mmCIF file of C-alpha atoms in Angstrom:
data_model
loop_
_atom_site.group_PDB
_atom_site.id
_atom_site.type_symbol
_atom_site.label_atom_id
_atom_site.label_comp_id
_atom_site.label_asym_id
_atom_site.label_seq_id
_atom_site.Cartn_x
_atom_site.Cartn_y
_atom_site.Cartn_z
ATOM 1 C CA PRO A 2 7.663 -11.012 -55.557
ATOM 2 C CA MET A 3 6.325 -14.337 -54.463
ATOM 3 C CA LYS A 4 2.264 -14.084 -54.131
ATOM 4 C CA THR A 5 1.420 -16.799 -50.930
ATOM 5 C CA LEU A 6 -1.591 -18.047 -50.705
ATOM 6 C CA GLN A 7 -3.466 -16.020 -48.210
ATOM 7 C CA ALA A 8 -6.438 -17.522 -45.149
ATOM 8 C CA GLY A 9 -9.358 -17.469 -47.899
ATOM 9 C CA ASP A 10 -8.576 -18.242 -50.027
ATOM 10 C CA LYS A 11 -9.429 -21.096 -53.055
ATOM 11 C CA ALA A 12 -7.279 -23.164 -53.028
ATOM 12 C CA PRO A 13 -5.493 -23.989 -56.883
ATOM 13 C CA GLN A 14 -6.633 -27.428 -58.138
ATOM 14 C CA PHE A 15 -3.421 -30.038 -58.406
ATOM 15 C CA SER A 16 -2.556 -33.163 -60.026
ATOM 16 C CA LEU A 17 0.619 -34.755 -59.774
ATOM 17 C CA GLN A 18 2.092 -38.212 -59.134
ATOM 18 C CA ASN A 19 2.864 -39.996 -55.992
ATOM 19 C CA GLN A 20 5.944 -41.733 -54.474
ATOM 20 C CA ASN A 21 4.380 -45.276 -56.509
ATOM 21 C CA ASP A 22 3.642 -43.048 -59.813
ATOM 22 C CA GLU A 23 0.249 -42.430 -59.661
ATOM 23 C CA THR A 24 -1.379 -39.698 -60.252
ATOM 24 C CA VAL A 25 -3.436 -37.922 -57.047
ATOM 25 C CA SER A 26 -5.490 -34.702 -57.391
ATOM 26 C CA LEU A 27 -6.494 -32.142 -54.329
ATOM 27 C CA ALA A 28 -10.337 -33.386 -55.396
ATOM 28 C CA ASP A 29 -9.896 -36.742 -54.603
ATOM 29 C CA PHE A 30 -9.985 -35.321 -50.916
ATOM 30 C CA ALA A 31 -13.135 -33.714 -51.916
ATOM 31 C CA GLY A 32 -14.625 -33.402 -47.647
ATOM 32 C CA LYS A 33 -12.048 -33.936 -45.860
ATOM 33 C CA LYS A 34 -9.296 -31.281 -44.873
ATOM 34 C CA VAL A 35 -5.953 -31.219 -46.783
ATOM 35 C CA LEU A 36 -2.535 -30.365 -45.108
ATOM 36 C CA VAL A 37 -0.808 -29.524 -47.997
ATOM 37 C CA TYR A 38 2.679 -28.505 -46.869
ATOM 38 C CA PHE A 39 6.029 -27.592 -49.218
ATOM 39 C CA TYR A 40 9.249 -28.811 -48.400
ATOM 40 C CA PRO A 41 12.638 -27.900 -50.394
ATOM 41 C CA LYS A 42 14.119 -31.939 -50.258
ATOM 42 C CA ALA A 43 13.566 -35.387 -49.421
ATOM 43 C CA MET A 44 16.117 -36.818 -47.013
ATOM 44 C CA THR A 45 17.968 -33.204 -45.687
ATOM 45 C CA PRO A 46 17.955 -33.124 -42.019
ATOM 46 C CA GLY A 47 15.280 -30.327 -41.985
ATOM 47 C CA CYS A 48 12.816 -32.034 -44.033
ATOM 48 C CA THR A 49 13.333 -35.034 -42.371
ATOM 49 C CA VAL A 50 12.076 -34.128 -39.432
ATOM 50 C CA GLN A 51 9.618 -31.908 -40.533
ATOM 51 C CA ALA A 52 8.436 -35.546 -42.024
ATOM 52 C CA GLN A 53 8.861 -37.788 -38.769
ATOM 53 C CA GLY A 54 6.549 -34.805 -36.571
ATOM 54 C CA LEU A 55 4.076 -35.752 -38.908
ATOM 55 C CA ARG A 56 4.248 -39.498 -39.407
ATOM 56 C CA ASP A 57 4.165 -39.531 -35.645
ATOM 57 C CA VAL A 58 0.576 -37.494 -35.505
ATOM 58 C CA ASN A 59 -0.899 -38.966 -38.002
ATOM 59 C CA GLU A 60 -3.068 -41.494 -36.296
ATOM 60 C CA GLU A 61 -4.192 -37.720 -34.463
ATOM 61 C CA LEU A 62 -4.431 -35.496 -38.001
ATOM 62 C CA THR A 63 -6.252 -39.156 -39.525
ATOM 63 C CA ALA A 64 -9.051 -39.128 -36.647
ATOM 64 C CA LYS A 65 -9.664 -34.865 -37.040
ATOM 65 C CA ASN A 66 -10.414 -36.066 -40.789
ATOM 66 C CA VAL A 67 -7.114 -34.557 -41.446
ATOM 67 C CA VAL A 68 -4.922 -35.927 -45.219
ATOM 68 C CA VAL A 69 -1.150 -35.133 -45.783
ATOM 69 C CA LEU A 70 0.108 -34.582 -49.064
ATOM 70 C CA GLY A 71 3.995 -32.963 -48.954
ATOM 71 C CA ILE A 72 5.034 -31.630 -51.928
ATOM 72 C CA SER A 73 9.243 -31.095 -53.426
ATOM 73 C CA PRO A 74 10.388 -30.356 -55.833
ATOM 74 C CA ASP A 75 11.981 -33.903 -56.386
ATOM 75 C CA ALA A 76 12.054 -36.523 -59.055
ATOM 76 C CA VAL A 77 9.269 -39.320 -57.998
ATOM 77 C CA LYS A 78 12.269 -41.583 -57.940
ATOM 78 C CA ARG A 79 14.144 -39.834 -54.874
ATOM 79 C CA LEU A 80 10.647 -40.141 -52.608
ATOM 80 C CA PRO A 81 9.821 -44.174 -52.448
ATOM 81 C CA LYS A 82 13.528 -44.299 -50.626
ATOM 82 C CA PHE A 83 12.320 -41.616 -48.204
ATOM 83 C CA ILE A 84 9.204 -43.207 -47.581
ATOM 84 C CA GLU A 85 11.036 -46.120 -46.628
ATOM 85 C CA LYS A 86 14.207 -44.583 -44.943
ATOM 86 C CA GLU A 87 11.520 -42.951 -42.048
ATOM 87 C CA ASN A 88 8.774 -45.457 -42.310
ATOM 88 C CA LEU A 89 6.353 -41.962 -43.793
ATOM 89 C CA ASN A 90 2.689 -43.068 -42.969
ATOM 90 C CA PHE A 91 1.646 -40.464 -45.748
ATOM 91 C CA THR A 92 1.579 -39.204 -49.220
ATOM 92 C CA LEU A 93 4.720 -37.498 -50.882
ATOM 93 C CA LEU A 94 4.117 -35.988 -54.465
ATOM 94 C CA SER A 95 6.606 -34.840 -57.136
ATOM 95 C CA ASP A 96 6.559 -30.661 -58.506
ATOM 96 C CA GLU A 97 9.674 -30.936 -60.112
ATOM 97 C CA ASP A 98 9.172 -28.234 -62.451
ATOM 98 C CA HIS A 99 7.228 -26.204 -59.476
ATOM 99 C CA ALA A 100 4.185 -25.153 -61.344
ATOM 100 C CA VAL A 101 1.818 -25.769 -57.865
ATOM 101 C CA ALA A 102 4.658 -24.433 -55.858
ATOM 102 C CA ASP A 103 4.156 -21.081 -57.919
ATOM 103 C CA ALA A 104 0.660 -21.082 -57.628
ATOM 104 C CA PHE A 105 0.591 -21.594 -54.016
ATOM 105 C CA GLY A 106 3.188 -18.823 -54.201
ATOM 106 C CA VAL A 107 5.996 -20.858 -52.257
ATOM 107 C CA TRP A 108 8.763 -20.744 -54.847
ATOM 108 C CA GLY A 109 10.797 -17.746 -55.281
ATOM 109 C CA PRO A 110 14.078 -15.586 -54.026
ATOM 110 C CA LYS A 111 16.106 -17.370 -50.898
ATOM 111 C CA LYS A 112 19.435 -16.738 -49.644
ATOM 112 C CA PHE A 113 21.707 -18.969 -48.614
ATOM 113 C CA MET A 114 25.598 -19.129 -47.587
ATOM 114 C CA GLY A 115 25.408 -15.281 -48.804
ATOM 115 C CA LYS A 116 24.301 -16.695 -52.103
ATOM 116 C CA GLU A 117 21.313 -16.144 -54.306
ATOM 117 C CA TYR A 118 18.933 -18.737 -55.845
ATOM 118 C CA ASP A 119 15.183 -19.816 -56.776
ATOM 119 C CA GLY A 120 13.690 -22.776 -54.251
ATOM 120 C CA ILE A 121 10.910 -23.307 -52.158
ATOM 121 C CA HIS A 122 9.846 -21.632 -49.230
ATOM 122 C CA ARG A 123 8.825 -24.065 -46.267
ATOM 123 C CA GLN A 124 5.293 -22.881 -45.644
ATOM 124 C CA THR A 125 2.453 -25.444 -44.844
ATOM 125 C CA PHE A 126 -1.659 -24.827 -45.744
ATOM 126 C CA LEU A 127 -4.781 -26.477 -44.633
ATOM 127 C CA VAL A 128 -6.807 -26.903 -47.150
ATOM 128 C CA ASP A 129 -10.518 -26.687 -46.123
ATOM 129 C CA GLU A 130 -13.095 -29.674 -46.860
ATOM 130 C CA ASN A 131 -14.442 -26.692 -49.668
ATOM 131 C CA GLY A 132 -11.381 -26.205 -51.170
ATOM 132 C CA VAL A 133 -10.456 -22.983 -49.865
ATOM 133 C CA ILE A 134 -7.407 -22.312 -47.622
ATOM 134 C CA GLU A 135 -8.048 -22.599 -43.887
ATOM 135 C CA HIS A 136 -4.695 -21.377 -42.095
ATOM 136 C CA VAL A 137 -1.154 -20.884 -43.835
ATOM 137 C CA PHE A 138 1.772 -22.247 -41.110
ATOM 138 C CA ASN A 139 4.249 -19.865 -42.262
ATOM 139 C CA LYS A 140 6.472 -19.741 -38.922
ATOM 140 C CA PHE A 141 7.531 -22.732 -37.597
ATOM 141 C CA LYS A 142 10.775 -24.340 -36.395
ATOM 142 C CA THR A 143 10.594 -27.580 -38.694
ATOM 143 C CA LYS A 144 11.133 -30.456 -35.887
ATOM 144 C CA GLU A 145 7.434 -28.339 -33.586
ATOM 145 C CA HIS A 146 6.090 -27.923 -37.434
ATOM 146 C CA HIS A 147 3.407 -31.266 -36.481
ATOM 147 C CA THR A 148 2.647 -29.445 -32.839
ATOM 148 C CA VAL A 149 2.095 -26.227 -34.217
ATOM 149 C CA VAL A 150 -0.030 -27.778 -37.236
ATOM 150 C CA LEU A 151 -1.537 -30.211 -33.969
ATOM 151 C CA ASP A 152 -2.165 -27.031 -31.428
ATOM 152 C CA TYR A 153 -4.222 -25.427 -34.393
ATOM 153 C CA LEU A 154 -7.229 -28.251 -34.860
ATOM 154 C CA ASN A 155 -7.007 -28.979 -31.146
ATOM 155 C CA SER A 156 -7.753 -24.807 -30.420
#
């Protein structure tokens, strides 16, 4: 069974390649809050709606000292297409061997159309300024994801 990290856990340190094939590390954002969101696949409908929502509130998130990092098992070369197509204004990271998803506990068995397979469970982690998970978002509709995040930050 998946052991998904919870609020109060230390966030795993990671370094992954972004859409420009540059290395981005969680440690780069010390002193900021980081919204680490895992999504199954670039350019699919649910992931697109989720990304558009974050794009539209990114200024508000920045004002609250929050940096957005989207992580999927997509190859680096798929990421610029997604960013261009949807005018995304935040960083996407490639976790092709799903090592980071494993570390956060969001890679595991899924069921779709009666088939079982391993994949990304759509969850989002708010990591605080000290690298500790402050909150886990795991119950949301993709089109409401950005609202749920902002509501939490505003509460």
